[in-house]
Every structure is written in C-alpha cells, then in structure tokens.
PDB file of C-alpha atoms and ligand atoms in Angstrom:
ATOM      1  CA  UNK L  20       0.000   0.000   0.000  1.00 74.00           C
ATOM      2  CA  UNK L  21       1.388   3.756  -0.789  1.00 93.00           C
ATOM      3  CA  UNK L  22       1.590   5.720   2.253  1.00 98.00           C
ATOM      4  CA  UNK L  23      -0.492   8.645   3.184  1.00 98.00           C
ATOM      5  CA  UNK L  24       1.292  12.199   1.059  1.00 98.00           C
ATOM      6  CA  UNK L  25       1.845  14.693   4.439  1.00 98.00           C
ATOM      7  CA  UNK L  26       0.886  17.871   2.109  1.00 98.00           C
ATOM      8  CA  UNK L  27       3.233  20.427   4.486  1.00 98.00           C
ATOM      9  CA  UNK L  28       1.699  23.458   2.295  1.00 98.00           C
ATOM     10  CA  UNK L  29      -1.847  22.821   3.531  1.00 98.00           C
ATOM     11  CA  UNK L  30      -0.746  22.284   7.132  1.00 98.00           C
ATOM     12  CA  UNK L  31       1.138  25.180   6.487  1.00 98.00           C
ATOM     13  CA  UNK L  32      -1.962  27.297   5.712  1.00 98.00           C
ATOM     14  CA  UNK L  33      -3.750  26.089   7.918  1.00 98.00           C
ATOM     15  CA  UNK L  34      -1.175  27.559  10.940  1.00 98.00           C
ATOM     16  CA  UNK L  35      -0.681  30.654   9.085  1.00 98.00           C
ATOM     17  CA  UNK L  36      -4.352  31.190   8.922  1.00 98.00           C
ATOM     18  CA  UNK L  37      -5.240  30.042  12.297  1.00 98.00           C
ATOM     19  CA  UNK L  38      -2.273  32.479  13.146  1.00 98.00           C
ATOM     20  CA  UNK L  39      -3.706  35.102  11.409  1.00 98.00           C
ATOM     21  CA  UNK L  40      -7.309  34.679  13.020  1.00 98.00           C
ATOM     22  CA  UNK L  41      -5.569  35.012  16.260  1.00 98.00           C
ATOM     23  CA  UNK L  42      -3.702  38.376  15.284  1.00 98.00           C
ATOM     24  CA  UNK L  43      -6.665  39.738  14.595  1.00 98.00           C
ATOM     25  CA  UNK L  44      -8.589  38.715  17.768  1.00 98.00           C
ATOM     26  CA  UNK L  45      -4.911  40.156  19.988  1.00 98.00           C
ATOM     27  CA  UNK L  46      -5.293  43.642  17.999  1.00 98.00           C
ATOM     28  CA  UNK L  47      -9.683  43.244  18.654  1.00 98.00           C
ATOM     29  CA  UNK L  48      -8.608  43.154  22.190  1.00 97.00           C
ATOM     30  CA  UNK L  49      -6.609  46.066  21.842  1.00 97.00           C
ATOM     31  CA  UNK L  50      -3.008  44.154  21.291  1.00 97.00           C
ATOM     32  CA  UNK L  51      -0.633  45.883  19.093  1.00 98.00           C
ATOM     33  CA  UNK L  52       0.154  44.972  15.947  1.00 98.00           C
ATOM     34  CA  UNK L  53       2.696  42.754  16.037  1.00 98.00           C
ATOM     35  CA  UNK L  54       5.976  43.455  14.210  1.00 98.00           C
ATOM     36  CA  UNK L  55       8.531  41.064  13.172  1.00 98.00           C
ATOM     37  CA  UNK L  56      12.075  42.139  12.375  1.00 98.00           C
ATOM     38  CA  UNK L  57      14.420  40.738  10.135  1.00 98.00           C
ATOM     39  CA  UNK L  58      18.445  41.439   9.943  1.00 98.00           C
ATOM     40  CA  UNK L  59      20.333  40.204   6.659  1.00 98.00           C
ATOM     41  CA  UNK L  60      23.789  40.788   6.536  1.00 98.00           C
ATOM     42  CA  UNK L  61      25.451  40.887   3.246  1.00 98.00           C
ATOM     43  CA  UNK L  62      23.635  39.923  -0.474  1.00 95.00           C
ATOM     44  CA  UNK L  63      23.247  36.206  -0.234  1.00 95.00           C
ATOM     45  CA  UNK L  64      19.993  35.252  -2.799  1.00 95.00           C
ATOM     46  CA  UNK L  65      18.719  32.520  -1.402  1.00 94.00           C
ATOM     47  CA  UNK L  66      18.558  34.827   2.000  1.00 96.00           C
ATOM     48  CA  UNK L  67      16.612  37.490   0.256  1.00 97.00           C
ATOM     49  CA  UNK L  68      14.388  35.116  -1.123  1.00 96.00           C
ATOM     50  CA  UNK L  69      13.707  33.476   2.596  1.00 95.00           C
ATOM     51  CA  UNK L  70      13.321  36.447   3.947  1.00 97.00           C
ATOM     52  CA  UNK L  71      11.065  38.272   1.585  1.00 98.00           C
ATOM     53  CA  UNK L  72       9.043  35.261   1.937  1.00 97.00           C
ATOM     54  CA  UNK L  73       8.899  35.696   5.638  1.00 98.00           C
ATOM     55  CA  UNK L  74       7.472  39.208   5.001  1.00 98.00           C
ATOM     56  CA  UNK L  75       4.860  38.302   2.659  1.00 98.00           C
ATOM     57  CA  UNK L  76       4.111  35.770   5.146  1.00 98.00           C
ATOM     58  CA  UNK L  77       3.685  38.353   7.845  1.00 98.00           C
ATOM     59  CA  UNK L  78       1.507  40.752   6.016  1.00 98.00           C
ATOM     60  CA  UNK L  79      -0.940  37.816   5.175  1.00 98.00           C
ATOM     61  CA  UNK L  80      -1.108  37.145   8.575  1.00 98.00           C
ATOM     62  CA  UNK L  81      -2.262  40.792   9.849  1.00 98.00           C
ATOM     63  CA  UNK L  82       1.426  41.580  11.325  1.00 98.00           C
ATOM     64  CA  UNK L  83       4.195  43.687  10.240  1.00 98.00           C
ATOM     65  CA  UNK L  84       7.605  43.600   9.646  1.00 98.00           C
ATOM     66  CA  UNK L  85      10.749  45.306   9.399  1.00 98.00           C
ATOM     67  CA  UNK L  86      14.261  45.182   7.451  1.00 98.00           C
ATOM     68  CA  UNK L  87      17.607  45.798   8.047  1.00 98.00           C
ATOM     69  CA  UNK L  88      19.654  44.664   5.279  1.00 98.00           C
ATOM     70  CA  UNK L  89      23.397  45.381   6.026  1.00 98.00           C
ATOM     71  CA  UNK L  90      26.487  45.472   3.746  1.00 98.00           C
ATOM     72  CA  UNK L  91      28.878  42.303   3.977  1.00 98.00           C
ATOM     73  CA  UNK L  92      31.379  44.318   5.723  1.00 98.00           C
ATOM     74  CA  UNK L  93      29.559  44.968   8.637  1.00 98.00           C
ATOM     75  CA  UNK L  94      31.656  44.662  11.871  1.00 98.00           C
ATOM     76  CA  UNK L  95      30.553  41.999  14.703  1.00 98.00           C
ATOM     77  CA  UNK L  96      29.928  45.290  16.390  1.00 98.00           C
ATOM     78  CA  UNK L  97      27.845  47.168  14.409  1.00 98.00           C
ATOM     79  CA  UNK L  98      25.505  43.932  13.997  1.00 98.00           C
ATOM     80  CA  UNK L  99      25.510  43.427  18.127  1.00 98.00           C
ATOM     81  CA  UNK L 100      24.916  47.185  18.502  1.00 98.00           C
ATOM     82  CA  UNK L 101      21.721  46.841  16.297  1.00 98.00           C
ATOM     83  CA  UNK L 102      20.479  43.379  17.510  1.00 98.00           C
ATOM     84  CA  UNK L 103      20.801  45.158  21.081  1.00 98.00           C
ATOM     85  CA  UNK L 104      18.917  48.209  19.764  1.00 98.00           C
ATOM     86  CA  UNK L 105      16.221  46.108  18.596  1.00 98.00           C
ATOM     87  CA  UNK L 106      15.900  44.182  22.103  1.00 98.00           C
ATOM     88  CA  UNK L 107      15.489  47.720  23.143  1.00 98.00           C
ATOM     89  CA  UNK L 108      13.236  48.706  21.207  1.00 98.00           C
ATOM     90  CA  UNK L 109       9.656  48.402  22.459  1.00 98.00           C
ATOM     91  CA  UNK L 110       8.057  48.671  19.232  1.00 98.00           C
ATOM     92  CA  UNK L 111       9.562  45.252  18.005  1.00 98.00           C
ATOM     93  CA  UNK L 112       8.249  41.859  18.838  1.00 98.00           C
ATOM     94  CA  UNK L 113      10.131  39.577  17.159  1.00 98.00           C
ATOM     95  CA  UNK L 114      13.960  39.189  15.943  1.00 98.00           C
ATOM     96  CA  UNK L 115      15.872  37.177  13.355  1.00 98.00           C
ATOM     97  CA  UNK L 116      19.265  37.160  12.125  1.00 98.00           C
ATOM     98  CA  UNK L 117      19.231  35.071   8.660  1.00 97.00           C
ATOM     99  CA  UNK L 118      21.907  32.699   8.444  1.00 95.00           C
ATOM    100  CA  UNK L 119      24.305  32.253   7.096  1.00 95.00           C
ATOM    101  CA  UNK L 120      26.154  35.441   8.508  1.00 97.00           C
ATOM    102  CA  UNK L 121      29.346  36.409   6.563  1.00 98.00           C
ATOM    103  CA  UNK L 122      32.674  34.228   7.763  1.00 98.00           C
ATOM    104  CA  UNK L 123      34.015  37.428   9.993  1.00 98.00           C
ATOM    105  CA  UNK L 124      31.135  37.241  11.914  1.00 98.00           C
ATOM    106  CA  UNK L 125      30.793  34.933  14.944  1.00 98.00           C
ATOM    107  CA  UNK L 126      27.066  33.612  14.352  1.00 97.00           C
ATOM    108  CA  UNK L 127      26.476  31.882  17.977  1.00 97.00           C
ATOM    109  CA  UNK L 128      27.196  35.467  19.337  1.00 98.00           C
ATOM    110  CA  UNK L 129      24.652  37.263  17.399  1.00 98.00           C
ATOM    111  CA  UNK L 130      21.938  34.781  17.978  1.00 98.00           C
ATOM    112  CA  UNK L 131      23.126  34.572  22.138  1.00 98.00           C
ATOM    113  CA  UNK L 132      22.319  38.631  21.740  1.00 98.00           C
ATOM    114  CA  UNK L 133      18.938  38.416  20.758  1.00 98.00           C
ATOM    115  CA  UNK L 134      16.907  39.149  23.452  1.00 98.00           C
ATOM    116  CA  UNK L 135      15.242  35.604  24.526  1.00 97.00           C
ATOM    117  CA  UNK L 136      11.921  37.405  24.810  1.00 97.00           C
ATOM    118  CA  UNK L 137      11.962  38.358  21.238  1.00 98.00           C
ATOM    119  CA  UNK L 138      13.817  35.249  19.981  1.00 98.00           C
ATOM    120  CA  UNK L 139      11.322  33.893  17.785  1.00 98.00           C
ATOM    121  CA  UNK L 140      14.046  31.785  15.539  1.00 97.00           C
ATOM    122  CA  UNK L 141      14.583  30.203  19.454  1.00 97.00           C
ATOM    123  CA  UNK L 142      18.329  29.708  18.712  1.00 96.00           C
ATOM    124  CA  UNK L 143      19.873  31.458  21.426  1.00 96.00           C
ATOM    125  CA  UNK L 144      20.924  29.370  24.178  1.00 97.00           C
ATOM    126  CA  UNK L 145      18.397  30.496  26.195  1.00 97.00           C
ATOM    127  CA  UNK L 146      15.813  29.521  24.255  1.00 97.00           C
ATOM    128  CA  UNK L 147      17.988  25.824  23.877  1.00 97.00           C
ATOM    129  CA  UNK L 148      18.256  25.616  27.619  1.00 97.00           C
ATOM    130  CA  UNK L 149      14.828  26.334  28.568  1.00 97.00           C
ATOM    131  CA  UNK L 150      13.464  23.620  26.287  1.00 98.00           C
ATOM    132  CA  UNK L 151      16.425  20.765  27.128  1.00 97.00           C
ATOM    133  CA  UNK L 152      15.015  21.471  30.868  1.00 97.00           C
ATOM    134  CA  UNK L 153      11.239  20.835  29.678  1.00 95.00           C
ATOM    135  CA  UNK L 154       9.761  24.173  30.280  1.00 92.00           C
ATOM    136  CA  UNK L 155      10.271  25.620  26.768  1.00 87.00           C
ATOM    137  CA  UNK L 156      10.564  29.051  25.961  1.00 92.00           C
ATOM    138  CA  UNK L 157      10.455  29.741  22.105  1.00 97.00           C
ATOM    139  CA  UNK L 158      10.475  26.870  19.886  1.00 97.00           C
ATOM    140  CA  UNK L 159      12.848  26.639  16.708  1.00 98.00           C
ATOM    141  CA  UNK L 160      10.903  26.745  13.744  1.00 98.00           C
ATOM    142  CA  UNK L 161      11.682  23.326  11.631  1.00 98.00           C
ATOM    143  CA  UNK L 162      11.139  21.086  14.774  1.00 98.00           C
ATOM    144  CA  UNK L 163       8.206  22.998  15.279  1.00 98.00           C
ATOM    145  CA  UNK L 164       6.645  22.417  12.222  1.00 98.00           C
ATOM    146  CA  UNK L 165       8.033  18.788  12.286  1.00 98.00           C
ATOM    147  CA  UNK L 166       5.716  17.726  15.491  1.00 98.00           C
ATOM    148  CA  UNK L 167       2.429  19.808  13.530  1.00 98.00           C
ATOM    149  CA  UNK L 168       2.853  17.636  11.036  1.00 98.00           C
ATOM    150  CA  UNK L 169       3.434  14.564  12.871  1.00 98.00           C
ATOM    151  CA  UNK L 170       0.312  15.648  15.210  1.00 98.00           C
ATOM    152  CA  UNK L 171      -1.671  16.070  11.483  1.00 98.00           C
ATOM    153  CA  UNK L 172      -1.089  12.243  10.429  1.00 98.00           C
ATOM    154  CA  UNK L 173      -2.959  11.448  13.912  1.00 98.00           C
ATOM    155  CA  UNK L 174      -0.174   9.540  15.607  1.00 98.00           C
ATOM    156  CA  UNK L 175      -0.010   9.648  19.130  1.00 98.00           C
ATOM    157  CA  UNK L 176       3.672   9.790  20.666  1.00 98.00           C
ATOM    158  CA  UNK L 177       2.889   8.742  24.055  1.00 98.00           C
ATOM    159  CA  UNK L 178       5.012   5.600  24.413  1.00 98.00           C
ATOM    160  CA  UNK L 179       5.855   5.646  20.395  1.00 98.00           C
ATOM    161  CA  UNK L 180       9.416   4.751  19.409  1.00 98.00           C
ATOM    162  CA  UNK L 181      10.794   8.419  18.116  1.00 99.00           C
ATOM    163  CA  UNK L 182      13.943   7.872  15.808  1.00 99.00           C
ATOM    164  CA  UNK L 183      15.971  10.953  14.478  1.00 98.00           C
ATOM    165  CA  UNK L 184      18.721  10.666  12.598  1.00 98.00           C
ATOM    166  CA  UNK L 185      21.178  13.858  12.864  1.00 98.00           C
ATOM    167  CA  UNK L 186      21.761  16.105  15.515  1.00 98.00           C
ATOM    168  CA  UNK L 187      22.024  19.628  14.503  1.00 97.00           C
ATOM    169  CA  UNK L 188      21.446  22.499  16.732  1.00 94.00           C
ATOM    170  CA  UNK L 189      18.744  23.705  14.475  1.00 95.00           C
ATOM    171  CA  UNK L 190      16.903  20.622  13.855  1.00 98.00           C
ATOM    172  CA  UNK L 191      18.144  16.678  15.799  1.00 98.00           C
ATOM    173  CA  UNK L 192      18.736  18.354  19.183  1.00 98.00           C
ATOM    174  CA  UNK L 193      15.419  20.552  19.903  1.00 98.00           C
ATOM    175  CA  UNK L 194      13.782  17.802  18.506  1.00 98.00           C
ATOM    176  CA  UNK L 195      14.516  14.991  21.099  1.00 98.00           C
ATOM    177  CA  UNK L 196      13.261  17.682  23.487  1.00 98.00           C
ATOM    178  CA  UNK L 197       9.829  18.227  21.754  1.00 98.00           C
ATOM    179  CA  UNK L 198       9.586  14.496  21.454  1.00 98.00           C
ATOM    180  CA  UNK L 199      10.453  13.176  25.069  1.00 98.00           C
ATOM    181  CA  UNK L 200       8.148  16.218  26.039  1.00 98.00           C
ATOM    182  CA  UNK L 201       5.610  14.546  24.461  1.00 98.00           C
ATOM    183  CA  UNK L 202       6.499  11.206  25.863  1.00 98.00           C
ATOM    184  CA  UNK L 203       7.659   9.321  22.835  1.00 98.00           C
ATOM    185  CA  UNK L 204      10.606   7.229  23.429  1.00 98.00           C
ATOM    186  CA  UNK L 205      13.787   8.727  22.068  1.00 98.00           C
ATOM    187  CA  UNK L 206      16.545   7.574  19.470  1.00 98.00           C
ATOM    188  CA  UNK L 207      19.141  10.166  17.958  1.00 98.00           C
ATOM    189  CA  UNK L 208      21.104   8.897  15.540  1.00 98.00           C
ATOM    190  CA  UNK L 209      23.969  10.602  13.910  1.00 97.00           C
ATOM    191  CA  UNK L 210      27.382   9.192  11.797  1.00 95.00           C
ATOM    192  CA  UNK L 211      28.715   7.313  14.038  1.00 97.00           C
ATOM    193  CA  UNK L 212      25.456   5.055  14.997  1.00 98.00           C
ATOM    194  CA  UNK L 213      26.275   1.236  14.225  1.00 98.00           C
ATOM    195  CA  UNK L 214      23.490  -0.378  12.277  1.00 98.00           C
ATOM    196  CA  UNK L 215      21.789   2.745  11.550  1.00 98.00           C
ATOM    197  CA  UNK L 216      19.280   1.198   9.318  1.00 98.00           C
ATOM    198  CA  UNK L 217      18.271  -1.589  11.867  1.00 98.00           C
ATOM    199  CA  UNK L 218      18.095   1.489  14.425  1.00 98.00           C
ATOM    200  CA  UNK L 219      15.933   3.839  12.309  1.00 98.00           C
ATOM    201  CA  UNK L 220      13.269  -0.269  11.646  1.00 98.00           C
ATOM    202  CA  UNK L 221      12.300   0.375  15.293  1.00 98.00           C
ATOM    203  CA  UNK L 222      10.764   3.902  14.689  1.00 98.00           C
ATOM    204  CA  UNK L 223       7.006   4.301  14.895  1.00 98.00           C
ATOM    205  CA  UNK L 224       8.155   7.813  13.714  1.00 99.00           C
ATOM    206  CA  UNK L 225      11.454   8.201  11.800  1.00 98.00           C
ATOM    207  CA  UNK L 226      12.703  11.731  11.342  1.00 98.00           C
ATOM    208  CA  UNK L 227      15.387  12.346   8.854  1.00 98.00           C
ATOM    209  CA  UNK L 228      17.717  15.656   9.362  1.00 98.00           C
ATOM    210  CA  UNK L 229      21.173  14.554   8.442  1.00 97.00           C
ATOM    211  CA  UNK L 230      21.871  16.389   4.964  1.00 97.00           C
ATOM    212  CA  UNK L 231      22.655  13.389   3.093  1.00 97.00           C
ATOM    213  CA  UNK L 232      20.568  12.748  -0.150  1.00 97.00           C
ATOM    214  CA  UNK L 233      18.232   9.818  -0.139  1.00 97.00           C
ATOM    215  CA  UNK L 234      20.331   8.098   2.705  1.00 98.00           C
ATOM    216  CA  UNK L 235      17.101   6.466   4.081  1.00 98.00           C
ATOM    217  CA  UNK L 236      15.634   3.595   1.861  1.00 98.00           C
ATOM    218  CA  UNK L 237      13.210   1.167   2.421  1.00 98.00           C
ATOM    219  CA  UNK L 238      15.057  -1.037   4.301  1.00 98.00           C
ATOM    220  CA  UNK L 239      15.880   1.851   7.358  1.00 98.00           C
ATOM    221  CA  UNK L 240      11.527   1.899   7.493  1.00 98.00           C
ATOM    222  CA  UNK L 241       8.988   0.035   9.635  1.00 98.00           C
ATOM    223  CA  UNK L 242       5.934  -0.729   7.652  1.00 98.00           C
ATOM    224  CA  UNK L 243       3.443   2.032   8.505  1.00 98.00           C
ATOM    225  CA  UNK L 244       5.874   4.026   9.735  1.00 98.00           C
ATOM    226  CA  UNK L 245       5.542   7.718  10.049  1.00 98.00           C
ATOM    227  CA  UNK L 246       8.170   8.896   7.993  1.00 99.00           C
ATOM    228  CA  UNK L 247       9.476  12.991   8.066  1.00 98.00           C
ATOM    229  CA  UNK L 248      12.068  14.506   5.225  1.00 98.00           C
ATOM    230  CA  UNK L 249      13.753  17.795   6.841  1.00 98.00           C
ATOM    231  CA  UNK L 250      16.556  17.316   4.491  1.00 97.00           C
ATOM    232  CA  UNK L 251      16.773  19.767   1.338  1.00 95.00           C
ATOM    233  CA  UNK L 252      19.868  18.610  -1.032  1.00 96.00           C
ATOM    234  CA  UNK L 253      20.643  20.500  -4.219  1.00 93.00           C
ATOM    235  CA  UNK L 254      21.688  17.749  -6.469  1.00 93.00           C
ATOM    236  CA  UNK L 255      22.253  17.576 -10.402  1.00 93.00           C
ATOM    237  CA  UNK L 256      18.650  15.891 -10.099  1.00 86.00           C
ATOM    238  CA  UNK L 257      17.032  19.058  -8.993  1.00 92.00           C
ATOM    239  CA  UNK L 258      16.148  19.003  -4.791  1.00 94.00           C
ATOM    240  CA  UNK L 259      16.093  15.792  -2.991  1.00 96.00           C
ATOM    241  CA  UNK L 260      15.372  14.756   0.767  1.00 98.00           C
ATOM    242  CA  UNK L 261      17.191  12.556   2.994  1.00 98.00           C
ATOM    243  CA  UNK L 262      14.569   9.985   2.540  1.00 98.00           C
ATOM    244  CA  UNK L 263      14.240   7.773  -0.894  1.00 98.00           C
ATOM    245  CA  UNK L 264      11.325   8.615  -1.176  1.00 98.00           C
ATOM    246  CA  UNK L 265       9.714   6.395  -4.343  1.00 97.00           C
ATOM    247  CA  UNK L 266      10.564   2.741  -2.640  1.00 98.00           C
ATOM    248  CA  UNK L 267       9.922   4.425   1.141  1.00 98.00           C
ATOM    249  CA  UNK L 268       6.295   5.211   0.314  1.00 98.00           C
ATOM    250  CA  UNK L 269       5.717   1.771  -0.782  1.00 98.00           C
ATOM    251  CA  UNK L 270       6.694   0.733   3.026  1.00 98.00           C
ATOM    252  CA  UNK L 271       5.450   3.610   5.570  1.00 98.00           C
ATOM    253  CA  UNK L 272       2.527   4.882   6.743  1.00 98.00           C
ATOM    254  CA  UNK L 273       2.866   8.287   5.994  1.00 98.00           C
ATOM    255  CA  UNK L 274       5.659  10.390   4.526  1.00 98.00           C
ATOM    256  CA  UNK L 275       6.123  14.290   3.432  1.00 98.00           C
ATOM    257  CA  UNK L 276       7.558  15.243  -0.110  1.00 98.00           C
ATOM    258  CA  UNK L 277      10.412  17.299  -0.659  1.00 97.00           C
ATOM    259  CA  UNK L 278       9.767  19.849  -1.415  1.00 96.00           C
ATOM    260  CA  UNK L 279       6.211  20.249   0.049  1.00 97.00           C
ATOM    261  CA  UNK L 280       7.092  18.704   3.160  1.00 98.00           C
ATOM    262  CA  UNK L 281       8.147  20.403   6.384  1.00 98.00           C
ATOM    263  CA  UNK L 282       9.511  22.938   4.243  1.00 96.00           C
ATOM    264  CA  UNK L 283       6.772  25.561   4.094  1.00 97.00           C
ATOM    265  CA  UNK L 284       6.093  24.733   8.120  1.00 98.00           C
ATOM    266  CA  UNK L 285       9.040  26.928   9.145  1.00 97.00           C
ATOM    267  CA  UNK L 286       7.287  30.010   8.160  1.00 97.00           C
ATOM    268  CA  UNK L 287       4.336  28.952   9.570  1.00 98.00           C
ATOM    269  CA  UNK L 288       5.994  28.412  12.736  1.00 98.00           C
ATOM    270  CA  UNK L 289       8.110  32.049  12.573  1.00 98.00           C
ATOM    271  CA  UNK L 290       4.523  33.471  12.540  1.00 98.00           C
ATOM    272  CA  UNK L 291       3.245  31.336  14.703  1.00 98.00           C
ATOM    273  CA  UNK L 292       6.309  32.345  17.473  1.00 98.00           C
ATOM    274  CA  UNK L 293       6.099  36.284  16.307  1.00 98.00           C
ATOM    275  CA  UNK L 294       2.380  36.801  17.910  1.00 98.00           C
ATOM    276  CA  UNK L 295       3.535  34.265  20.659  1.00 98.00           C
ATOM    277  CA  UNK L 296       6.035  36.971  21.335  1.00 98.00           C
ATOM    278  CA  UNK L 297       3.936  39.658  21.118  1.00 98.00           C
ATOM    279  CA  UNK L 298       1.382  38.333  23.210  1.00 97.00           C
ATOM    280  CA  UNK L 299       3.704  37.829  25.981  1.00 96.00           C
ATOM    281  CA  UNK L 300       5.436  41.024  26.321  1.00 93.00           C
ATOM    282  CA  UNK L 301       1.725  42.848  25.930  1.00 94.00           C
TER     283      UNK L 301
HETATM  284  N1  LIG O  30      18.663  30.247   7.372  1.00 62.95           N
HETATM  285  C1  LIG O  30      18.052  29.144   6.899  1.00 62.95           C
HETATM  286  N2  LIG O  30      17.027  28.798   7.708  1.00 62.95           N
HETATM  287  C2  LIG O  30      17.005  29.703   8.714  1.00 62.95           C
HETATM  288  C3  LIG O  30      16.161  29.891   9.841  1.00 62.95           C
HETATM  289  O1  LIG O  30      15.225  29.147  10.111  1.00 62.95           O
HETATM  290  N3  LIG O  30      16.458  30.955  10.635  1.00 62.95           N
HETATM  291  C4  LIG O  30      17.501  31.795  10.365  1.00 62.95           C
HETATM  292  N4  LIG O  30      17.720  32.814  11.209  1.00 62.95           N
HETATM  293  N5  LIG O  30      18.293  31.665   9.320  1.00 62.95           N
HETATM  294  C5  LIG O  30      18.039  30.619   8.502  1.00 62.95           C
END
C-alpha cells in the first residue's frame, strides 16, 4: 500500500491562517500589531528570497515587519549594537538574524544577543536551555513544524518509538526535546550510529535531518511508519530529501515530499512564534 502524502503546504496554511485569526482577535482586544524584524547581513539570494518570503508571510497574517539589510562588511559590532537596539526597542516583537552570517562574523554570538523574549528563531541558548530542561521558551521553527505535522497524520507519541537521525542544533537536538516532552521514546542517531538502518526499523516515527541525499531507503523503514524529510539537497537531479522517497512510500505509513514537506512549516511556525512573542510582552 502507498503511504499517506503529508501535504506540508496545507498544514502550512492552515497555521498561518489560524495564526492570522488570532492576530486579529490580539489587535480586537486592543493588542498591538505585532511586528517582526528581520536582519540580513550581506547579499546572499537565497537569503533574500527566505526572507522576503517571511514578510509576505507576515503581512498575510495581519502583522508587520521590518528590514535591516546590512552590507557584507559589517563589523561583529555594528551587527551586536543593532540586535541590542532592537531588544530595546519596544516597538519590536520579534527578531531574526538570517543565516548564514558572513565568515568574519561569529554567528552563535549574534543569535546569544537576541533578546530571549523576542527570539522567535529560538536559537539562542536560552531559548535551547529552557526547552532541554522541559519548560520551553520559544520553539525553533523546523522542529516545530516537524511535530504539527506529525500531530496532522494522527499519531499519538505517548510511548511511540521516536527515531531521528542527525543532531544539529537547528533541527536533531530541539527535537529529542519536543519528542520526550511529548512522551515518545527517544533515538538520535547521527554518523557514528552502528546499524543505523536496523536502528531507524524500530521507529514508529522516523525523522530524517542529516543532509545526506536519499540516505534512508526502504530497508531503514517500519511498515506504517511515520516517515518525516527535513533534508533539502541541491543535487544535479534538482532538490532531494534525505529519505528515498519512491521505494519508502511503498513501506510507511505516511511520509512528506520534498519539497512540500516540512519545508513551508518553518514560516508557519516564525509566525506562529512572532504573535507568541507579542502576546507575551503585551
Ligand atoms: N537560514 C536558513 N534557515 C534559517 C532559519 O530558520 N532561521 C535563520 N535565522 N536563518 C536561517
């Protein structure tokens, strides 16, 4: 049987417009507008594109946003200077640095600056620390979305065997937090896990973050597993996930495309953690 298509661009609209219906109640109660703030430093494309997205995704939600784009020789200074002055600022909400920052600039120091009120990426360690102790603060966008769409498919986690393979700041490590918060029993896998593929069988829910194209095939996959791509590869066959995902839909349950998948959840998310900001400093 072909497993169930986890169409991330629905879910996606469906956050952003629950989101949005929520914006509008907070300024009906006599919130402020909410106002997101972005920071790019230097003229990377993709950036632009990512982040123009994130303010089309803003004004469709009822918020508003605000852009600094900065030359790529801005000093580490200059860029903490501004991140402070944005903590500062009242009128802001949310903050977010896109990344990649240019190589003379120390990224874990520009994200540990943001204030962890307004840190709506929920990269800083703050934001890390509060959700590794269980009591989480912001929540990083991609895991975010990940668990949505893993709550869409109607699986329940309580006592499910959780498998993720990679453990990236951004991605692997928030995510055993979200899961064991949830109660699902926890795997992370990463390069140097012997028999990954007999590792990843065992999932009820196998997550795939590692950056390696189509590194999971059918044999790493429980049948009627629930099966999660958060890998993006640029390869001379166009964009591929980390999951093979012709012969893996033959064996799981459920499984997101690529792209389509838990891509379009991040901005959901962002929006998501912009009015959760806002609501909380109100
Ligand atoms: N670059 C690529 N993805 C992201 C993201 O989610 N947040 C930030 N700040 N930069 C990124």
């Amino acid at each position: 049987m072909l497993a169930e298509i986890i169409d991330g661009k629905q879910v996606s609209a469906e956050v952003r417009a629950r989101v949005a219906s929520e914006v509008s109640e907070f300024v009906g109660g006599g919130g402020r507008v909410p106002v997101l703030a972005t920071v790019i430093v230097g003229e990377d494309p993709a950036s632009e594109v990512y982040v123009a997205n994130k303010h089309r995704a803003c004004e469709e939600a009822g918020m508003k946003s605000v852009h600094h784009g900065l030359p790529g020789d801005t000093s580490q200074e200059d860029l903490l200077a501004l991140v402070s002055n944005l903590g500062a600022d009242d009128g802001i909400d949310g903050i977010l640095v896109q990344l990649p920052v240019p190589d003379h600039i120390n990224p874990d120091e520009v994200v540990a600056a943001i204030d962890p009120a307004k840190d709506v990426d929920g990269l800083s360690p703050v934001s890390a620390g509060l959700l590794a102790g269980g009591n989480p603060g912001m929540i990083p966008c991609t895991p975010a979305g990940v668990i949505e769409l893993i709550d869409h498919t109607g699986t329940d986690l309580t006592g499910a065997d959780a498998v993720i393979v990679g453990r990236s700041k951004l991605v692997g490590r928030p995510l055993i937090s979200l899961l064991l918060d949830r109660n699902a029993t926890v795997t992370a896998c990463h390069s140097r896990t012997r028999d990954l593929a007999g590792v990843c069988r065992r999932a009820d829910v196998l997550i795939a973050a590692v950056g390696v194209p189509r590194l999971i095939g059918p044999e790493f996959v429980k049948p009627g597993a629930v099966v999660i791509d958060v890998g993006i590869n640029r390869t001379g066959n166009g964009l591929v996930g980390d999951v093979d995902f012709e012969p893996v839909s033959k064996v799981a349950g459920a499984i997101t495309p690529v792209p389509g998948g838990v891509g379009p959840m991040t901005i959901a998310m962002l929006m998501s953690n912009t009015l959760r900001a806002a609501r909380s400093r109100a």
